[in-house]
Every structure is written in C-alpha cells, then in structure tokens.
Amino acid sequence: MIRVFLILAVIVTSTWATDYLLLPEDADLYVPCTDGPPGSVNLPEAFDMRNIKIDQDGEDIHLTGNCTSVWSVPPTDRIDARITVMRFDRGTWQPTVLNIHTSNLCSVMFDKNQYWYKFWFKSFSNREEMREKCIGTKGTVLTYNNFTVKPRLNNVIGPTLHGRYKAVITFEPFDENNIKRPLSVCFEVRGYIEKIK
Ligand SMILES: *[C@@H]1O[C@H](CO)[C@@H](O)[C@H](O)[C@H]1NC(C)=O
Ligand SMILES: *[C@@H]1O[C@H](CO)[C@@H](O)[C@H](O)[C@H]1NC(C)=O
C-alpha cells in the first residue's frame, strides 16, 4: 500500500509541469568558480567584458554590446563545454540531475536544436565570424544582439525546484592530439528559484 502510494506520488509530481522564476544573486551575473578546474580563469579574464552592458528592469535582464576574446585558444582546438546545475543544501553545494555537456562547443553553438543555441548563442549576431574563429581566437569580437533574458523556466517536468542554485559553466580546450590545455575558463551564475505555479 505504501509502495503504491509512493509510486503514485512520484508519477504525479513528475508529470506536473511547473513554472519557475529565477532571481540572480549577483548584479554582474557571473562570479569565479569556487571549485573550478586547476588553473582555470574567470569569464572576465578570458573575455574582455567592458563593452557588455547588463540592465535589469523588473524581472527581465537586458544584455547588450560585445565582448572580445583574450583567451587565445587555437581555432583547431576542441572546446569541451559543460553547464552543471547545483543546489545549496545544508551549507554545501550538491549536484542535481540538470547538466548540459558538449565535447565540441564550436560545432554545436549555432545548432538550433541544442540548448547552447536556444539559451545562449542565438543572441550573438556576428555568426559568420564566430563560426570561423569560434570563441577562443584572441581578438575575436562576439557581438550580442539586444538580448532580453526572461529569467523563467516554463513547463518544467520533474522534481520540484526550490531554493538557492548555481550553474557552473566550464570551457576546457583540447589540442589536436586531444591533450587538455591548462587554459580552462570557469564561472558561476548564482540565484534563487521560486515556483510561480
Ligand atoms: C563594441 O562596443 C563598443 C562600445 O559600445 C563599440 O564602440 C564598438 O564599435 C563595438 N565593436 C564592434 C565590433 O561592434
Ligand atoms: C534593449 O531592449 C529593451 C527593450 O526590449 C530596452 O528597454 C533597452 O533600452 C534596450 N537596450 C539598448 C541598449 O538598446
């Protein structure tokens, strides 16, 4: 009996689509990783972010301008990219099931079926140049359209999200011999998740 109830409870909670609001914790959005790959640098060390403007109006976040790569990774490198969502629970960051990974960011960033595109790269306007040089060639300018982030997650199916979360974003370059370069980029976006309905 208890078992049947548990199974039902799991089915009910996991088919209930929920909408969430994300409230960023830092005005800058990105902060250095607390536990990044050895020798990794924060976003503003790999990309000159001085021409990026971030405005918040109500719950919407507007991002405009451009950033310039100072990272200096050869365009023949493969960039392994990962977004790992973690939840703050009783004083420590715990992993969740929410992760996005690609072993070759440059080959998927403008693929319309990929989350990388839907959530992020669709807002870059100079795609031809980026396709050719990807994001690691020193001096490459990445131009943002006036990009409005609606910090909402709609119709999420699965266990209820609630509380303080962070997304850890890592870029790790590998050379032509598949050897990892000591040039990783790691940054975090932290915030709170609130249920809307
Ligand atoms: C980048 O932004 C700055 C400041 O808005 C602007 O002066 C510059 O022309 C932009 N560069 C490109 C390549 O769009
Ligand atoms: C970007 O667009 C929003 C409205 O969508 C507007 O309020 C904001 O002023 C725009 N920012 C720039 C720099 O054009």
PDB file of C-alpha atoms and ligand atoms in Angstrom:
ATOM      1  CA  MET A   1       0.000   0.000   0.000  1.00  0.00           C
ATOM      2  CA  ILE A   2       2.710   2.449   0.988  1.00  0.00           C
ATOM      3  CA  ARG A   3       4.614   1.392  -2.068  1.00  0.00           C
ATOM      4  CA  VAL A   4       1.691   2.080  -4.411  1.00  0.00           C
ATOM      5  CA  PHE A   5       1.245   5.449  -2.795  1.00  0.00           C
ATOM      6  CA  LEU A   6       4.909   6.295  -3.298  1.00  0.00           C
ATOM      7  CA  ILE A   7       4.786   5.286  -6.949  1.00  0.00           C
ATOM      8  CA  LEU A   8       1.691   7.414  -7.465  1.00  0.00           C
ATOM      9  CA  ALA A   9       3.293  10.334  -5.701  1.00  0.00           C
ATOM     10  CA  VAL A  10       6.311  10.067  -7.973  1.00  0.00           C
ATOM     11  CA  ILE A  11       4.139   9.907 -11.091  1.00  0.00           C
ATOM     12  CA  VAL A  12       2.018  12.858 -10.007  1.00  0.00           C
ATOM     13  CA  THR A  13       4.933  15.113  -9.051  1.00  0.00           C
ATOM     14  CA  SER A  14       6.918  14.175 -12.123  1.00  0.00           C
ATOM     15  CA  THR A  15       4.183  14.878 -14.649  1.00  0.00           C
ATOM     16  CA  TRP A  16       3.151  18.169 -13.104  1.00  0.00           C
ATOM     17  CA  ALA A  17       4.619  20.890 -15.303  1.00  0.00           C
ATOM     18  CA  THR A  18       5.755  23.795 -13.185  1.00  0.00           C
ATOM     19  CA  ASP A  19       6.817  27.363 -13.972  1.00  0.00           C
ATOM     20  CA  TYR A  20       9.703  28.932 -12.099  1.00  0.00           C
ATOM     21  CA  LEU A  21      11.225  32.356 -11.709  1.00  0.00           C
ATOM     22  CA  LEU A  22      14.992  32.739 -11.402  1.00  0.00           C
ATOM     23  CA  LEU A  23      16.325  35.557  -9.262  1.00  0.00           C
ATOM     24  CA  PRO A  24      20.024  36.200  -9.900  1.00  0.00           C
ATOM     25  CA  GLU A  25      22.156  36.775  -6.855  1.00  0.00           C
ATOM     26  CA  ASP A  26      24.888  38.976  -8.348  1.00  0.00           C
ATOM     27  CA  ALA A  27      24.342  42.139 -10.405  1.00  0.00           C
ATOM     28  CA  ASP A  28      27.239  41.067 -12.639  1.00  0.00           C
ATOM     29  CA  LEU A  29      25.665  37.623 -13.179  1.00  0.00           C
ATOM     30  CA  TYR A  30      28.964  35.755 -13.291  1.00  0.00           C
ATOM     31  CA  VAL A  31      31.335  35.051 -10.403  1.00  0.00           C
ATOM     32  CA  PRO A  32      34.536  32.963 -10.187  1.00  0.00           C
ATOM     33  CA  CYS A  33      34.097  29.224  -9.581  1.00  0.00           C
ATOM     34  CA  THR A  34      34.573  28.052  -6.017  1.00  0.00           C
ATOM     35  CA  ASP A  35      35.843  24.686  -7.219  1.00  0.00           C
ATOM     36  CA  GLY A  36      36.901  25.060 -10.870  1.00  0.00           C
ATOM     37  CA  PRO A  37      39.466  23.032 -12.844  1.00  0.00           C
ATOM     38  CA  PRO A  38      43.063  23.716 -11.635  1.00  0.00           C
ATOM     39  CA  GLY A  39      44.425  26.912 -13.147  1.00  0.00           C
ATOM     40  CA  SER A  40      41.074  27.949 -14.623  1.00  0.00           C
ATOM     41  CA  VAL A  41      40.292  31.632 -15.068  1.00  0.00           C
ATOM     42  CA  ASN A  42      37.066  33.568 -14.558  1.00  0.00           C
ATOM     43  CA  LEU A  43      34.995  34.813 -17.509  1.00  0.00           C
ATOM     44  CA  PRO A  44      36.326  38.428 -17.489  1.00  0.00           C
ATOM     45  CA  GLU A  45      39.908  37.136 -17.646  1.00  0.00           C
ATOM     46  CA  ALA A  46      39.218  35.182 -20.846  1.00  0.00           C
ATOM     47  CA  PHE A  47      36.866  37.719 -22.444  1.00  0.00           C
ATOM     48  CA  ASP A  48      37.102  41.473 -22.243  1.00  0.00           C
ATOM     49  CA  MET A  49      33.627  42.237 -20.896  1.00  0.00           C
ATOM     50  CA  ARG A  50      33.958  46.020 -20.618  1.00  0.00           C
ATOM     51  CA  ASN A  51      31.658  46.648 -23.586  1.00  0.00           C
ATOM     52  CA  ILE A  52      28.895  44.445 -22.235  1.00  0.00           C
ATOM     53  CA  LYS A  53      26.072  46.279 -20.584  1.00  0.00           C
ATOM     54  CA  ILE A  54      23.695  44.476 -18.252  1.00  0.00           C
ATOM     55  CA  ASP A  55      20.448  46.222 -17.265  1.00  0.00           C
ATOM     56  CA  GLN A  56      17.740  44.808 -15.134  1.00  0.00           C
ATOM     57  CA  ASP A  57      14.194  46.112 -15.446  1.00  0.00           C
ATOM     58  CA  GLY A  58      11.678  44.324 -13.296  1.00  0.00           C
ATOM     59  CA  GLU A  59      12.452  40.654 -13.696  1.00  0.00           C
ATOM     60  CA  ASP A  60      13.887  40.974 -17.228  1.00  0.00           C
ATOM     61  CA  ILE A  61      17.613  41.255 -17.809  1.00  0.00           C
ATOM     62  CA  HIS A  62      18.892  43.073 -20.923  1.00  0.00           C
ATOM     63  CA  LEU A  63      22.337  42.262 -22.235  1.00  0.00           C
ATOM     64  CA  THR A  64      23.836  44.400 -24.995  1.00  0.00           C
ATOM     65  CA  GLY A  65      27.212  45.152 -26.523  1.00  0.00           C
ATOM     66  CA  ASN A  66      30.147  42.993 -27.373  1.00  0.00           C
ATOM     67  CA  CYS A  67      32.980  41.164 -25.719  1.00  0.00           C
ATOM     68  CA  THR A  68      36.411  40.380 -27.133  1.00  0.00           C
ATOM     69  CA  SER A  69      38.232  37.125 -26.686  1.00  0.00           C
ATOM     70  CA  VAL A  70      41.598  37.421 -24.961  1.00  0.00           C
ATOM     71  CA  TRP A  71      41.606  33.716 -24.276  1.00  0.00           C
ATOM     72  CA  SER A  72      43.943  32.640 -27.098  1.00  0.00           C
ATOM     73  CA  VAL A  73      42.955  29.074 -27.881  1.00  0.00           C
ATOM     74  CA  PRO A  74      43.802  27.931 -31.455  1.00  0.00           C
ATOM     75  CA  PRO A  75      40.681  27.575 -33.668  1.00  0.00           C
ATOM     76  CA  THR A  76      41.666  23.928 -34.307  1.00  0.00           C
ATOM     77  CA  ASP A  77      41.159  23.109 -30.631  1.00  0.00           C
ATOM     78  CA  ARG A  78      38.055  21.317 -29.487  1.00  0.00           C
ATOM     79  CA  ILE A  79      36.327  23.108 -26.636  1.00  0.00           C
ATOM     80  CA  ASP A  80      34.616  20.819 -24.184  1.00  0.00           C
ATOM     81  CA  ALA A  81      31.798  22.792 -22.523  1.00  0.00           C
ATOM     82  CA  ARG A  82      29.682  21.941 -19.539  1.00  0.00           C
ATOM     83  CA  ILE A  83      26.900  23.549 -17.525  1.00  0.00           C
ATOM     84  CA  THR A  84      26.322  21.863 -14.184  1.00  0.00           C
ATOM     85  CA  VAL A  85      23.434  22.973 -12.002  1.00  0.00           C
ATOM     86  CA  MET A  86      23.998  22.624  -8.256  1.00  0.00           C
ATOM     87  CA  ARG A  87      21.748  23.241  -5.273  1.00  0.00           C
ATOM     88  CA  PHE A  88      22.778  24.748  -1.989  1.00  0.00           C
ATOM     89  CA  ASP A  89      21.672  22.359   0.710  1.00  0.00           C
ATOM     90  CA  ARG A  90      22.594  22.499   4.400  1.00  0.00           C
ATOM     91  CA  GLY A  91      25.721  24.507   3.829  1.00  0.00           C
ATOM     92  CA  THR A  92      27.165  22.748   0.780  1.00  0.00           C
ATOM     93  CA  TRP A  93      26.654  22.707  -2.987  1.00  0.00           C
ATOM     94  CA  GLN A  94      25.114  19.430  -4.113  1.00  0.00           C
ATOM     95  CA  PRO A  95      24.852  18.112  -7.688  1.00  0.00           C
ATOM     96  CA  THR A  96      21.440  17.896  -9.382  1.00  0.00           C
ATOM     97  CA  VAL A  97      20.339  15.987 -12.471  1.00  0.00           C
ATOM     98  CA  LEU A  98      20.430  19.198 -14.528  1.00  0.00           C
ATOM     99  CA  ASN A  99      23.540  19.190 -16.699  1.00  0.00           C
ATOM    100  CA  ILE A 100      24.388  20.133 -20.256  1.00  0.00           C
ATOM    101  CA  HIS A 101      27.558  18.892 -21.884  1.00  0.00           C
ATOM    102  CA  THR A 102      29.131  19.026 -25.322  1.00  0.00           C
ATOM    103  CA  SER A 103      32.569  17.746 -26.264  1.00  0.00           C
ATOM    104  CA  ASN A 104      32.793  20.290 -29.091  1.00  0.00           C
ATOM    105  CA  LEU A 105      31.129  23.619 -28.410  1.00  0.00           C
ATOM    106  CA  CYS A 106      32.215  25.198 -31.695  1.00  0.00           C
ATOM    107  CA  SER A 107      30.344  22.558 -33.703  1.00  0.00           C
ATOM    108  CA  VAL A 108      27.032  22.915 -31.819  1.00  0.00           C
ATOM    109  CA  MET A 109      26.802  26.571 -30.782  1.00  0.00           C
ATOM    110  CA  PHE A 110      24.608  27.563 -33.756  1.00  0.00           C
ATOM    111  CA  ASP A 111      22.680  24.306 -33.978  1.00  0.00           C
ATOM    112  CA  LYS A 112      19.059  25.337 -33.434  1.00  0.00           C
ATOM    113  CA  ASN A 113      18.212  22.061 -31.695  1.00  0.00           C
ATOM    114  CA  GLN A 114      20.802  22.497 -28.989  1.00  0.00           C
ATOM    115  CA  TYR A 115      20.305  24.156 -25.622  1.00  0.00           C
ATOM    116  CA  TRP A 116      23.565  26.015 -26.182  1.00  0.00           C
ATOM    117  CA  TYR A 117      21.865  27.796 -29.050  1.00  0.00           C
ATOM    118  CA  LYS A 118      18.418  28.209 -27.536  1.00  0.00           C
ATOM    119  CA  PHE A 119      19.587  29.638 -24.234  1.00  0.00           C
ATOM    120  CA  TRP A 120      22.684  31.486 -25.246  1.00  0.00           C
ATOM    121  CA  PHE A 121      24.300  31.537 -28.693  1.00  0.00           C
ATOM    122  CA  LYS A 122      21.195  32.605 -30.582  1.00  0.00           C
ATOM    123  CA  SER A 123      21.766  36.050 -29.131  1.00  0.00           C
ATOM    124  CA  PHE A 124      25.080  36.567 -30.924  1.00  0.00           C
ATOM    125  CA  SER A 125      24.772  38.451 -34.202  1.00  0.00           C
ATOM    126  CA  ASN A 126      28.165  38.012 -35.931  1.00  0.00           C
ATOM    127  CA  ARG A 127      27.736  34.313 -36.597  1.00  0.00           C
ATOM    128  CA  GLU A 128      29.909  34.071 -39.709  1.00  0.00           C
ATOM    129  CA  GLU A 129      32.960  35.336 -37.873  1.00  0.00           C
ATOM    130  CA  MET A 130      32.204  33.185 -34.843  1.00  0.00           C
ATOM    131  CA  ARG A 131      31.739  30.076 -37.000  1.00  0.00           C
ATOM    132  CA  GLU A 132      35.170  30.646 -38.470  1.00  0.00           C
ATOM    133  CA  LYS A 133      37.063  31.583 -35.307  1.00  0.00           C
ATOM    134  CA  CYS A 134      34.840  30.115 -32.615  1.00  0.00           C
ATOM    135  CA  ILE A 135      35.171  31.843 -29.228  1.00  0.00           C
ATOM    136  CA  GLY A 136      38.795  31.232 -28.311  1.00  0.00           C
ATOM    137  CA  THR A 137      40.743  33.070 -31.019  1.00  0.00           C
ATOM    138  CA  LYS A 138      42.349  36.107 -29.462  1.00  0.00           C
ATOM    139  CA  GLY A 139      40.793  39.321 -30.740  1.00  0.00           C
ATOM    140  CA  THR A 140      37.521  37.763 -31.904  1.00  0.00           C
ATOM    141  CA  VAL A 141      34.642  40.102 -31.099  1.00  0.00           C
ATOM    142  CA  LEU A 142      31.437  38.407 -30.004  1.00  0.00           C
ATOM    143  CA  THR A 143      28.538  40.782 -30.606  1.00  0.00           C
ATOM    144  CA  TYR A 144      25.316  40.449 -28.660  1.00  0.00           C
ATOM    145  CA  ASN A 145      22.003  41.481 -30.082  1.00  0.00           C
ATOM    146  CA  ASN A 146      19.974  43.420 -27.567  1.00  0.00           C
ATOM    147  CA  PHE A 147      19.237  40.207 -25.752  1.00  0.00           C
ATOM    148  CA  THR A 148      16.498  40.031 -23.163  1.00  0.00           C
ATOM    149  CA  VAL A 149      16.794  37.243 -20.653  1.00  0.00           C
ATOM    150  CA  LYS A 150      13.398  36.369 -19.228  1.00  0.00           C
ATOM    151  CA  PRO A 151      14.537  34.592 -16.119  1.00  0.00           C
ATOM    152  CA  ARG A 152      11.815  31.991 -16.224  1.00  0.00           C
ATOM    153  CA  LEU A 153      11.749  28.258 -16.668  1.00  0.00           C
ATOM    154  CA  ASN A 154       8.383  27.195 -18.014  1.00  0.00           C
ATOM    155  CA  ASN A 155       6.738  23.774 -18.006  1.00  0.00           C
ATOM    156  CA  VAL A 156       9.493  22.067 -16.113  1.00  0.00           C
ATOM    157  CA  ILE A 157       8.675  18.432 -15.535  1.00  0.00           C
ATOM    158  CA  GLY A 158      10.368  16.650 -12.691  1.00  0.00           C
ATOM    159  CA  PRO A 159      11.105  17.093  -9.022  1.00  0.00           C
ATOM    160  CA  THR A 160      10.213  20.486  -7.582  1.00  0.00           C
ATOM    161  CA  LEU A 161      12.987  23.074  -7.670  1.00  0.00           C
ATOM    162  CA  HIS A 162      13.230  25.434  -4.755  1.00  0.00           C
ATOM    163  CA  GLY A 163      15.905  27.487  -3.028  1.00  0.00           C
ATOM    164  CA  ARG A 164      19.400  28.591  -3.891  1.00  0.00           C
ATOM    165  CA  TYR A 165      21.043  27.210  -7.032  1.00  0.00           C
ATOM    166  CA  LYS A 166      24.056  27.859  -9.189  1.00  0.00           C
ATOM    167  CA  ALA A 167      25.046  26.971 -12.722  1.00  0.00           C
ATOM    168  CA  VAL A 168      28.740  26.203 -13.093  1.00  0.00           C
ATOM    169  CA  ILE A 169      29.930  26.861 -16.648  1.00  0.00           C
ATOM    170  CA  THR A 170      33.278  25.366 -17.757  1.00  0.00           C
ATOM    171  CA  PHE A 171      35.098  25.590 -21.084  1.00  0.00           C
ATOM    172  CA  GLU A 172      38.050  23.220 -21.426  1.00  0.00           C
ATOM    173  CA  PRO A 173      40.195  23.280 -24.599  1.00  0.00           C
ATOM    174  CA  PHE A 174      41.870  20.160 -26.017  1.00  0.00           C
ATOM    175  CA  ASP A 175      44.592  20.374 -28.659  1.00  0.00           C
ATOM    176  CA  GLU A 176      44.761  18.365 -31.916  1.00  0.00           C
ATOM    177  CA  ASN A 177      46.284  15.414 -30.043  1.00  0.00           C
ATOM    178  CA  ASN A 178      43.390  15.507 -27.601  1.00  0.00           C
ATOM    179  CA  ILE A 179      45.584  16.763 -24.757  1.00  0.00           C
ATOM    180  CA  LYS A 180      43.849  19.154 -22.402  1.00  0.00           C
ATOM    181  CA  ARG A 181      45.393  22.602 -22.349  1.00  0.00           C
ATOM    182  CA  PRO A 182      45.902  24.314 -18.977  1.00  0.00           C
ATOM    183  CA  LEU A 183      43.652  27.158 -20.144  1.00  0.00           C
ATOM    184  CA  SER A 184      40.205  26.397 -18.783  1.00  0.00           C
ATOM    185  CA  VAL A 185      37.555  29.026 -18.172  1.00  0.00           C
ATOM    186  CA  CYS A 186      35.145  28.555 -15.290  1.00  0.00           C
ATOM    187  CA  PHE A 187      32.440  30.843 -13.954  1.00  0.00           C
ATOM    188  CA  GLU A 188      29.219  30.569 -11.989  1.00  0.00           C
ATOM    189  CA  VAL A 189      25.821  32.206 -12.144  1.00  0.00           C
ATOM    190  CA  ARG A 190      24.037  32.016  -8.819  1.00  0.00           C
ATOM    191  CA  GLY A 191      20.477  32.688  -7.860  1.00  0.00           C
ATOM    192  CA  TYR A 192      17.253  31.631  -6.255  1.00  0.00           C
ATOM    193  CA  ILE A 193      14.498  29.617  -7.866  1.00  0.00           C
ATOM    194  CA  GLU A 194      10.908  30.394  -6.961  1.00  0.00           C
ATOM    195  CA  LYS A 195       7.845  28.460  -8.022  1.00  0.00           C
ATOM    196  CA  ILE A 196       5.256  30.548  -9.882  1.00  0.00           C
ATOM    197  CA  LYS A 197       2.537  27.960 -10.406  1.00  0.00           C
TER     198      LYS A 197
HETATM  199  C1  LIG B   1      31.834  47.120 -29.292  1.00  0.00           C
HETATM  200  O1  LIG B   1      31.202  48.032 -28.393  1.00  0.00           O
HETATM  201  C2  LIG B   1      31.810  49.310 -28.322  1.00  0.00           C
HETATM  202  C3  LIG B   1      31.095  50.119 -27.235  1.00  0.00           C
HETATM  203  O2  LIG B   1      29.708  50.097 -27.407  1.00  0.00           O
HETATM  204  C4  LIG B   1      31.732  49.987 -29.686  1.00  0.00           C
HETATM  205  O3  LIG B   1      32.373  51.245 -29.641  1.00  0.00           O
HETATM  206  C5  LIG B   1      32.419  49.101 -30.722  1.00  0.00           C
HETATM  207  O4  LIG B   1      32.271  49.659 -32.008  1.00  0.00           O
HETATM  208  C6  LIG B   1      31.819  47.692 -30.706  1.00  0.00           C
HETATM  209  N1  LIG B   1      32.593  46.845 -31.596  1.00  0.00           N
HETATM  210  C7  LIG B   1      32.027  46.084 -32.526  1.00  0.00           C
HETATM  211  C8  LIG B   1      32.966  45.310 -33.394  1.00  0.00           C
HETATM  212  O5  LIG B   1      30.804  46.013 -32.674  1.00  0.00           O
HETATM  213  C1  LIG B   2      17.146  46.743 -25.172  1.00  0.00           C
HETATM  214  O1  LIG B   2      15.761  46.468 -25.342  1.00  0.00           O
HETATM  215  C2  LIG B   2      14.936  46.858 -24.247  1.00  0.00           C
HETATM  216  C3  LIG B   2      13.512  46.502 -24.578  1.00  0.00           C
HETATM  217  O2  LIG B   2      13.424  45.289 -25.195  1.00  0.00           O
HETATM  218  C4  LIG B   2      15.081  48.362 -23.972  1.00  0.00           C
HETATM  219  O3  LIG B   2      14.341  48.679 -22.811  1.00  0.00           O
HETATM  220  C5  LIG B   2      16.556  48.693 -23.738  1.00  0.00           C
HETATM  221  O4  LIG B   2      16.693  50.096 -23.582  1.00  0.00           O
HETATM  222  C6  LIG B   2      17.387  48.225 -24.923  1.00  0.00           C
HETATM  223  N1  LIG B   2      18.786  48.499 -24.630  1.00  0.00           N
HETATM  224  C7  LIG B   2      19.621  49.021 -25.513  1.00  0.00           C
HETATM  225  C8  LIG B   2      20.993  49.330 -25.031  1.00  0.00           C
HETATM  226  O5  LIG B   2      19.296  49.256 -26.665  1.00  0.00           O
END
